[in-house]
Each structure stands twice: as C-alpha cells, then as structure tokens.
C-alpha cells in the first residue's frame, strides 16, 4: 500500500510540476519584458526624486488659452522693459540693451515699415506669421 501511495504521489508531481513550470514561464514571458530593468512607481525601490518628477509630470498642464495668455503677458512685459523711452516702440539698440534677443535678432523682419522702430503689434504680427497662437 505504501508503494502504491508513493507511486500516486510521484505520478501526480510529475504531472503538476511541469504544468506549474509552464504556467510560471508564461507569466514571466508576458510580464517580465515590460518591466525588465525598469522600476515601477509603486515599487519601494524607486528613488524619491523619480517619484517627485512623476508627480509633477502628472499634474494637469495649464489650459492652452491661459498658457498663451501668460506667454503674451511675458512678451508684453519684456517689450515694455525694452521701451525705455515709453514711446510704444523699440529700436534694435533698445532691444539689444534690454536683452530682448528675439526682437534684436529678427528686427529687420519685424520692422516691415523699415522705420527703425517696432511696436508691440509688429512683434505679435511677426510671431503669428511664424506659428504663435495668440
């Protein structure tokens, strides 16, 4: 009787072990390559700076309109800074002195009237012609 039980146990193991090994290799084949060499955010070994960067990236970005509005406000502020004479226009020299490199570098294209001065509307028109959406 003892030998019969041993035979049944060995036979059962012979059937179960290969099936379990096959199932485990299938699980590894489907899950390991995607994770291989990469830590997941839920893993305890992910460095704190990686988690922090992921949280920042996951925050919703500013809406397109408000982002464009902020960009336009920054551009207006820089233009006003360059307009040291408060005339509503800027010369190439004023743009260079204020560090307004975009206007200084593209001055000839922005100054379509060849007046030697550009207004904020001239700058906006030039930027819109080159892809800006404000």
PDB file of C-alpha atoms in Angstrom:
ATOM      1  CA  UNK A   1       0.000   0.000   0.000  1.00  0.00           C
ATOM      2  CA  UNK A   2       2.844   2.331   0.853  1.00  0.00           C
ATOM      3  CA  UNK A   3       4.433   1.791  -2.547  1.00  0.00           C
ATOM      4  CA  UNK A   4       1.086   2.479  -4.214  1.00  0.00           C
ATOM      5  CA  UNK A   5       0.773   5.856  -2.431  1.00  0.00           C
ATOM      6  CA  UNK A   6       4.333   6.694  -3.346  1.00  0.00           C
ATOM      7  CA  UNK A   7       3.622   5.843  -6.966  1.00  0.00           C
ATOM      8  CA  UNK A   8       0.469   8.002  -6.988  1.00  0.00           C
ATOM      9  CA  UNK A   9       2.299  10.911  -5.322  1.00  0.00           C
ATOM     10  CA  UNK A  10       5.223  10.720  -7.743  1.00  0.00           C
ATOM     11  CA  UNK A  11       2.871  10.471 -10.724  1.00  0.00           C
ATOM     12  CA  UNK A  12       0.883  13.469  -9.505  1.00  0.00           C
ATOM     13  CA  UNK A  13       4.034  15.508  -9.040  1.00  0.00           C
ATOM     14  CA  UNK A  14       5.227  14.519 -12.484  1.00  0.00           C
ATOM     15  CA  UNK A  15       2.037  15.998 -13.915  1.00  0.00           C
ATOM     16  CA  UNK A  16       1.748  19.063 -11.654  1.00  0.00           C
ATOM     17  CA  UNK A  17       5.358  20.296 -11.704  1.00  0.00           C
ATOM     18  CA  UNK A  18       5.731  20.641 -15.488  1.00  0.00           C
ATOM     19  CA  UNK A  19       2.343  22.372 -15.679  1.00  0.00           C
ATOM     20  CA  UNK A  20       3.321  24.786 -12.894  1.00  0.00           C
ATOM     21  CA  UNK A  21       6.679  25.472 -14.520  1.00  0.00           C
ATOM     22  CA  UNK A  22       4.967  26.141 -17.842  1.00  0.00           C
ATOM     23  CA  UNK A  23       2.461  28.475 -16.194  1.00  0.00           C
ATOM     24  CA  UNK A  24       5.256  30.355 -14.395  1.00  0.00           C
ATOM     25  CA  UNK A  25       7.309  30.714 -17.569  1.00  0.00           C
ATOM     26  CA  UNK A  26       4.219  32.034 -19.360  1.00  0.00           C
ATOM     27  CA  UNK A  27       3.658  34.614 -16.616  1.00  0.00           C
ATOM     28  CA  UNK A  28       7.316  35.636 -16.742  1.00  0.00           C
ATOM     29  CA  UNK A  29       7.269  35.806 -20.521  1.00  0.00           C
ATOM     30  CA  UNK A  30       4.280  38.131 -20.513  1.00  0.00           C
ATOM     31  CA  UNK A  31       5.148  40.383 -17.565  1.00  0.00           C
ATOM     32  CA  UNK A  32       8.915  40.466 -17.237  1.00  0.00           C
ATOM     33  CA  UNK A  33       9.952  42.044 -20.573  1.00  0.00           C
ATOM     34  CA  UNK A  34       7.759  45.084 -19.982  1.00  0.00           C
ATOM     35  CA  UNK A  35       9.293  45.655 -16.561  1.00  0.00           C
ATOM     36  CA  UNK A  36      12.769  44.337 -17.215  1.00  0.00           C
ATOM     37  CA  UNK A  37      15.276  46.886 -15.971  1.00  0.00           C
ATOM     38  CA  UNK A  38      12.591  49.439 -15.095  1.00  0.00           C
ATOM     39  CA  UNK A  39      11.290  50.320 -11.674  1.00  0.00           C
ATOM     40  CA  UNK A  40       7.586  50.998 -11.378  1.00  0.00           C
ATOM     41  CA  UNK A  41       6.269  53.945  -9.373  1.00  0.00           C
ATOM     42  CA  UNK A  42       4.655  51.649  -6.819  1.00  0.00           C
ATOM     43  CA  UNK A  43       7.920  49.793  -6.200  1.00  0.00           C
ATOM     44  CA  UNK A  44       9.588  50.555  -2.866  1.00  0.00           C
ATOM     45  CA  UNK A  45      12.972  50.959  -4.568  1.00  0.00           C
ATOM     46  CA  UNK A  46      12.021  53.864  -6.815  1.00  0.00           C
ATOM     47  CA  UNK A  47      14.199  56.844  -5.801  1.00  0.00           C
ATOM     48  CA  UNK A  48      12.381  59.781  -4.232  1.00  0.00           C
ATOM     49  CA  UNK A  49      13.431  62.200  -6.993  1.00  0.00           C
ATOM     50  CA  UNK A  50      11.896  59.902  -9.627  1.00  0.00           C
ATOM     51  CA  UNK A  51       8.618  59.754  -7.707  1.00  0.00           C
ATOM     52  CA  UNK A  52       8.615  63.544  -7.313  1.00  0.00           C
ATOM     53  CA  UNK A  53       9.248  64.067 -11.026  1.00  0.00           C
ATOM     54  CA  UNK A  54       6.410  61.693 -11.869  1.00  0.00           C
ATOM     55  CA  UNK A  55       4.046  63.587  -9.579  1.00  0.00           C
ATOM     56  CA  UNK A  56       4.968  66.902 -11.197  1.00  0.00           C
ATOM     57  CA  UNK A  57       4.509  65.430 -14.674  1.00  0.00           C
ATOM     58  CA  UNK A  58       1.125  64.000 -13.691  1.00  0.00           C
ATOM     59  CA  UNK A  59      -0.276  67.413 -12.675  1.00  0.00           C
ATOM     60  CA  UNK A  60      -2.603  68.849 -15.291  1.00  0.00           C
ATOM     61  CA  UNK A  61      -0.947  71.414 -17.509  1.00  0.00           C
ATOM     62  CA  UNK A  62      -2.306  74.915 -17.769  1.00  0.00           C
ATOM     63  CA  UNK A  63      -5.106  75.249 -20.265  1.00  0.00           C
ATOM     64  CA  UNK A  64      -3.968  76.263 -23.733  1.00  0.00           C
ATOM     65  CA  UNK A  65      -5.634  79.671 -23.618  1.00  0.00           C
ATOM     66  CA  UNK A  66      -4.203  80.606 -20.215  1.00  0.00           C
ATOM     67  CA  UNK A  67      -0.756  79.402 -21.221  1.00  0.00           C
ATOM     68  CA  UNK A  68      -0.886  81.533 -24.350  1.00  0.00           C
ATOM     69  CA  UNK A  69      -2.121  84.475 -22.297  1.00  0.00           C
ATOM     70  CA  UNK A  70       0.799  84.111 -19.879  1.00  0.00           C
ATOM     71  CA  UNK A  71       3.252  83.943 -22.781  1.00  0.00           C
ATOM     72  CA  UNK A  72       1.736  87.085 -24.278  1.00  0.00           C
ATOM     73  CA  UNK A  73       1.947  88.865 -20.906  1.00  0.00           C
ATOM     74  CA  UNK A  74       5.620  87.932 -20.549  1.00  0.00           C
ATOM     75  CA  UNK A  75       6.300  89.160 -24.066  1.00  0.00           C
ATOM     76  CA  UNK A  76       4.494  92.440 -23.295  1.00  0.00           C
ATOM     77  CA  UNK A  77       6.497  92.871 -20.077  1.00  0.00           C
ATOM     78  CA  UNK A  78       9.785  92.300 -21.897  1.00  0.00           C
ATOM     79  CA  UNK A  79       8.745  94.732 -24.625  1.00  0.00           C
ATOM     80  CA  UNK A  80       7.834  97.372 -22.018  1.00  0.00           C
ATOM     81  CA  UNK A  81      11.197  96.842 -20.336  1.00  0.00           C
ATOM     82  CA  UNK A  82      12.975  97.419 -23.645  1.00  0.00           C
ATOM     83  CA  UNK A  83      10.859 100.526 -24.370  1.00  0.00           C
ATOM     84  CA  UNK A  84      12.932 102.798 -22.128  1.00  0.00           C
ATOM     85  CA  UNK A  85      11.514 105.964 -23.710  1.00  0.00           C
ATOM     86  CA  UNK A  86       7.880 104.847 -23.170  1.00  0.00           C
ATOM     87  CA  UNK A  87       7.118 105.636 -26.801  1.00  0.00           C
ATOM     88  CA  UNK A  88       5.297 102.388 -27.521  1.00  0.00           C
ATOM     89  CA  UNK A  89       8.053 101.288 -29.876  1.00  0.00           C
ATOM     90  CA  UNK A  90      11.521  99.803 -29.573  1.00  0.00           C
ATOM     91  CA  UNK A  91      14.671 100.275 -31.621  1.00  0.00           C
ATOM     92  CA  UNK A  92      17.099  97.466 -32.326  1.00  0.00           C
ATOM     93  CA  UNK A  93      19.596  99.023 -29.892  1.00  0.00           C
ATOM     94  CA  UNK A  94      16.984  99.208 -27.118  1.00  0.00           C
ATOM     95  CA  UNK A  95      16.067  95.569 -27.696  1.00  0.00           C
ATOM     96  CA  UNK A  96      19.731  94.546 -27.507  1.00  0.00           C
ATOM     97  CA  UNK A  97      20.358  96.579 -24.345  1.00  0.00           C
ATOM     98  CA  UNK A  98      17.294  95.079 -22.628  1.00  0.00           C
ATOM     99  CA  UNK A  99      18.348  91.544 -23.552  1.00  0.00           C
ATOM    100  CA  UNK A 100      15.321  91.143 -25.829  1.00  0.00           C
ATOM    101  CA  UNK A 101      17.269  88.941 -28.219  1.00  0.00           C
ATOM    102  CA  UNK A 102      14.254  87.679 -30.143  1.00  0.00           C
ATOM    103  CA  UNK A 103      13.374  91.184 -31.316  1.00  0.00           C
ATOM    104  CA  UNK A 104      17.004  92.223 -31.786  1.00  0.00           C
ATOM    105  CA  UNK A 105      17.843  89.126 -33.845  1.00  0.00           C
ATOM    106  CA  UNK A 106      14.726  89.364 -36.015  1.00  0.00           C
ATOM    107  CA  UNK A 107      14.438  93.153 -36.103  1.00  0.00           C
ATOM    108  CA  UNK A 108      14.687  93.535 -39.880  1.00  0.00           C
ATOM    109  CA  UNK A 109      11.879  91.028 -40.461  1.00  0.00           C
ATOM    110  CA  UNK A 110       9.677  92.531 -37.721  1.00  0.00           C
ATOM    111  CA  UNK A 111      10.177  96.118 -38.939  1.00  0.00           C
ATOM    112  CA  UNK A 112       8.077  95.727 -42.091  1.00  0.00           C
ATOM    113  CA  UNK A 113       7.747  99.539 -42.487  1.00  0.00           C
ATOM    114  CA  UNK A 114      11.540  99.997 -42.263  1.00  0.00           C
ATOM    115  CA  UNK A 115      11.009 102.759 -39.705  1.00  0.00           C
ATOM    116  CA  UNK A 116      13.873 101.714 -37.447  1.00  0.00           C
ATOM    117  CA  UNK A 117      11.355 101.072 -34.654  1.00  0.00           C
ATOM    118  CA  UNK A 118       8.919  98.246 -33.983  1.00  0.00           C
ATOM    119  CA  UNK A 119       5.707  98.307 -31.979  1.00  0.00           C
ATOM    120  CA  UNK A 120       4.319  95.507 -29.876  1.00  0.00           C
ATOM    121  CA  UNK A 121       1.729  94.890 -32.598  1.00  0.00           C
ATOM    122  CA  UNK A 122       4.585  94.451 -35.109  1.00  0.00           C
ATOM    123  CA  UNK A 123       6.152  91.836 -32.831  1.00  0.00           C
ATOM    124  CA  UNK A 124       2.827  89.985 -32.367  1.00  0.00           C
ATOM    125  CA  UNK A 125       2.161  90.037 -36.118  1.00  0.00           C
ATOM    126  CA  UNK A 126       5.615  88.609 -36.824  1.00  0.00           C
ATOM    127  CA  UNK A 127       5.172  85.891 -34.210  1.00  0.00           C
ATOM    128  CA  UNK A 128       1.716  84.931 -35.509  1.00  0.00           C
ATOM    129  CA  UNK A 129       3.104  84.708 -39.032  1.00  0.00           C
ATOM    130  CA  UNK A 130       5.696  82.274 -37.680  1.00  0.00           C
ATOM    131  CA  UNK A 131       3.342  79.968 -35.794  1.00  0.00           C
ATOM    132  CA  UNK A 132       2.379  81.662 -32.498  1.00  0.00           C
ATOM    133  CA  UNK A 133      -1.267  81.210 -31.465  1.00  0.00           C
ATOM    134  CA  UNK A 134      -2.025  84.408 -29.569  1.00  0.00           C
TER     135      UNK A 134
END
